[in-house]
């Protein structure tokens, strides 16, 4: 695997994410990529990431275009697998502050996480309170467990939500200001994401794909 191949693919992906953000809820978001020293052969793609700042930082969101009142952070760790840039883990976080101390929710994808820690690779964690959930946890013998410690499954490796889905939620619920063409931008990029996931799913279960194509008269 050539190092330059990973660099090119990760920077291409970074440009795509930047175009999605600036075409929907941001104006001057910058998304970069940086090779990681550990583990070797991986790259991190995220907001405001540079070679000298591989951690990055979130971007502010507004309704009226003035001072940000919420912060969105996005990051992907990836490597080359069978000639394709493949996400190993990712996060999409919404917070009330730039430092992320007042997190509202975060979508996480952690490849092979379910085999190590007992919960699904793709999950949603919500920071908040629920009296009904607290009553359930208490009855289940988990009185000290908070809502944010629960991992809600969201589709697994192949059918997990995309960044486009989260952006659409923020816009549809009128939580952020959006650009006039936001729907077109989201639809085009989400279709591309779904196509990649479908190809991967077909590669994993080719017989299922062939059986369905035969039913439809394509084989």
Coordinates of C-alpha atoms in Angstrom, one line a residue:
X1 CA 0.0 0.0 0.0
X2 CA 1.5 3.3 -1.1
X3 CA 1.5 6.1 1.4
X4 CA 0.6 8.6 -1.3
X5 CA -2.5 6.5 -2.2
X6 CA -3.8 6.9 1.3
X7 CA -3.1 10.6 1.3
X8 CA -4.8 11.2 -2.0
X9 CA -7.9 9.2 -1.0
X10 CA -8.2 10.9 2.4
X11 CA -7.9 14.4 1.0
X12 CA -10.5 13.6 -1.7
X13 CA -12.8 12.4 1.1
X14 CA -12.1 15.6 3.1
X15 CA -13.0 17.7 0.2
X16 CA -16.3 15.9 -0.2
X17 CA -17.2 16.4 3.5
X18 CA -16.2 20.1 3.3
X19 CA -18.5 20.5 0.3
X20 CA -21.4 18.8 2.1
X21 CA -21.0 21.1 5.1
X22 CA -20.5 24.3 3.2
X23 CA -23.4 23.5 0.9
X24 CA -25.9 22.9 3.7
X25 CA -25.2 24.4 7.2
X26 CA -21.8 26.1 7.1
X27 CA -20.0 28.7 5.1
X28 CA -16.4 28.5 5.8
X29 CA -15.9 25.0 7.3
X30 CA -12.5 23.5 6.6
X31 CA -12.0 19.8 6.5
X32 CA -8.5 18.3 6.3
X33 CA -6.7 15.0 6.6
X34 CA -3.5 14.0 8.5
X35 CA -1.6 10.7 8.5
X36 CA -1.5 9.1 11.9
X37 CA 1.8 8.0 13.5
X38 CA -0.1 5.4 15.5
X39 CA -1.4 3.1 14.1
X40 CA 0.7 3.3 11.0
X41 CA -1.2 3.2 7.8
X42 CA -4.2 5.2 9.1
X43 CA -5.4 8.7 8.5
X44 CA -7.7 11.0 10.4
X45 CA -10.2 13.2 8.4
X46 CA -12.0 16.0 10.3
X47 CA -12.9 19.6 10.8
X48 CA -9.9 22.0 10.9
X49 CA -7.5 19.1 10.8
X50 CA -4.0 19.9 9.5
X51 CA -0.6 18.1 9.6
X52 CA 0.3 20.1 12.6
X53 CA -3.1 19.8 14.2
X54 CA -4.3 16.2 13.6
X55 CA -7.0 16.5 16.3
X56 CA -9.0 19.3 14.7
X57 CA -11.8 21.3 16.3
X58 CA -15.6 21.8 15.7
X59 CA -17.4 24.4 13.7
X60 CA -20.1 26.7 15.0
X61 CA -23.7 26.6 13.9
X62 CA -26.4 29.3 14.0
X63 CA -30.0 30.0 13.1
X64 CA -29.7 33.7 12.4
X65 CA -26.1 33.8 11.1
X66 CA -24.7 35.5 14.2
X67 CA -22.9 34.1 17.2
X68 CA -22.8 30.3 17.2
X69 CA -24.9 28.7 19.8
X70 CA -24.1 25.1 19.0
X71 CA -21.0 23.3 17.7
X72 CA -20.7 20.4 15.3
X73 CA -17.7 18.1 15.2
X74 CA -17.0 15.4 12.7
X75 CA -14.2 13.0 12.4
X76 CA -13.2 9.8 10.5
X77 CA -10.3 7.4 11.0
X78 CA -9.7 5.4 7.9
X79 CA -7.3 3.1 6.0
X80 CA -6.9 1.6 2.6
X81 CA -8.7 -1.8 2.2
X82 CA -8.7 -3.6 -1.2
X83 CA -7.8 -0.3 -2.9
X84 CA -10.6 1.7 -1.3
X85 CA -10.5 4.2 1.6
X86 CA -12.4 2.5 4.4
X87 CA -13.7 4.1 7.6
X88 CA -12.5 2.3 10.7
X89 CA -14.3 4.6 13.1
X90 CA -16.1 7.9 13.0
X91 CA -18.0 10.4 15.2
X92 CA -20.6 13.1 14.6
X93 CA -21.1 15.2 17.7
X94 CA -23.4 18.1 18.6
X95 CA -22.5 20.3 21.6
X96 CA -23.5 23.5 23.2
X97 CA -19.9 24.6 23.6
X98 CA -16.8 24.6 21.5
X99 CA -14.8 22.4 23.9
X100 CA -17.4 19.6 23.8
X101 CA -18.0 19.6 27.5
X102 CA -21.8 20.1 27.0
X103 CA -22.5 17.4 24.5
X104 CA -26.1 16.9 23.3
X105 CA -25.6 13.7 21.3
X106 CA -23.0 11.8 19.3
X107 CA -23.3 9.2 16.6
X108 CA -20.3 6.8 16.7
X109 CA -19.1 4.1 14.4
X110 CA -16.4 1.8 15.8
X111 CA -15.5 -1.1 13.6
X112 CA -15.5 -4.4 15.5
X113 CA -16.6 -2.7 18.7
X114 CA -19.3 -5.2 19.3
X115 CA -16.8 -8.1 19.5
X116 CA -14.8 -6.2 22.1
X117 CA -17.2 -4.4 24.3
X118 CA -20.6 -6.1 23.8
X119 CA -22.5 -3.3 22.0
X120 CA -23.2 -2.5 18.4
X121 CA -20.5 -0.9 16.1
X122 CA -22.8 1.9 15.0
X123 CA -24.7 3.6 17.9
X124 CA -26.2 6.8 19.2
X125 CA -25.5 8.3 22.7
X126 CA -27.8 11.0 24.0
X127 CA -26.8 13.3 26.9
X128 CA -29.9 14.2 28.8
X129 CA -32.4 13.0 31.4
X130 CA -35.5 10.7 31.3
X131 CA -37.5 9.9 34.4
X132 CA -39.1 6.9 32.7
X133 CA -35.7 5.6 31.6
X134 CA -34.3 6.1 35.1
X135 CA -37.2 4.0 36.5
X136 CA -36.5 1.3 33.9
X137 CA -32.8 1.2 34.8
X138 CA -33.6 1.1 38.5
X139 CA -35.9 -1.8 38.0
X140 CA -33.3 -3.6 35.9
X141 CA -30.7 -3.2 38.7
X142 CA -28.7 -0.5 37.0
X143 CA -29.7 2.6 39.1
X144 CA -26.3 4.4 38.5
X145 CA -26.5 4.1 34.7
X146 CA -27.2 7.4 33.0
X147 CA -28.9 8.0 29.6
X148 CA -25.5 9.0 28.0
X149 CA -24.0 5.6 28.9
X150 CA -26.6 3.7 26.8
X151 CA -25.7 2.8 23.2
X152 CA -28.7 2.9 20.9
X153 CA -28.1 0.8 17.8
X154 CA -28.5 2.6 14.5
X155 CA -28.2 0.2 11.6
X156 CA -24.9 -1.5 12.0
X157 CA -21.9 -1.4 9.7
X158 CA -23.7 -1.3 6.4
X159 CA -26.8 0.7 7.2
X160 CA -25.6 3.3 9.8
X161 CA -26.7 6.9 9.5
X162 CA -24.5 9.2 7.4
X163 CA -23.4 12.8 8.1
X164 CA -26.1 13.8 5.6
X165 CA -28.8 12.2 7.8
X166 CA -27.7 14.2 10.8
X167 CA -27.5 17.4 8.9
X168 CA -31.0 16.8 7.5
X169 CA -32.3 16.3 11.1
X170 CA -30.8 19.6 12.2
X171 CA -32.3 21.4 9.3
X172 CA -35.7 19.7 9.3
X173 CA -36.1 20.4 13.0
X174 CA -35.2 24.1 12.4
X175 CA -32.2 23.9 14.8
X176 CA -29.7 25.5 12.3
X177 CA -29.7 27.9 9.4
X178 CA -29.4 26.2 6.0
X179 CA -28.5 27.2 2.4
X180 CA -31.3 27.2 -0.2
X181 CA -29.8 24.2 -2.1
X182 CA -29.2 22.0 1.0
X183 CA -31.6 19.3 -0.1
X184 CA -29.9 18.8 -3.5
X185 CA -26.5 18.7 -1.8
X186 CA -27.6 16.1 0.8
X187 CA -29.4 13.9 -1.7
X188 CA -26.5 13.7 -4.1
X189 CA -23.9 12.9 -1.5
X190 CA -26.2 10.5 0.4
X191 CA -26.9 8.6 -2.7
X192 CA -23.2 8.2 -3.3
X193 CA -22.7 6.9 0.3
X194 CA -25.6 4.4 -0.1
X195 CA -24.1 3.2 -3.4
X196 CA -20.8 2.5 -1.6
X197 CA -22.5 0.7 1.2
X198 CA -24.5 -1.4 -1.3
X199 CA -21.4 -2.4 -3.1
X200 CA -19.8 -3.5 0.1
X201 CA -23.0 -5.4 1.1
X202 CA -23.1 -7.2 -2.2
X203 CA -19.4 -8.2 -1.8
X204 CA -20.2 -9.6 1.6
X205 CA -23.4 -11.5 0.5
X206 CA -23.1 -12.0 -3.3
X207 CA -25.5 -15.0 -3.4
X208 CA -28.3 -12.9 -1.9
X209 CA -27.7 -10.2 -4.5
X210 CA -27.6 -12.8 -7.4
X211 CA -30.8 -14.4 -6.1
X212 CA -32.6 -11.1 -6.0
X213 CA -31.4 -10.1 -9.5
X214 CA -32.6 -13.4 -10.9
X215 CA -36.1 -12.7 -9.4
X216 CA -36.1 -9.3 -11.1
X217 CA -35.1 -10.9 -14.4
X218 CA -31.6 -9.3 -14.6
X219 CA -29.7 -12.6 -14.7

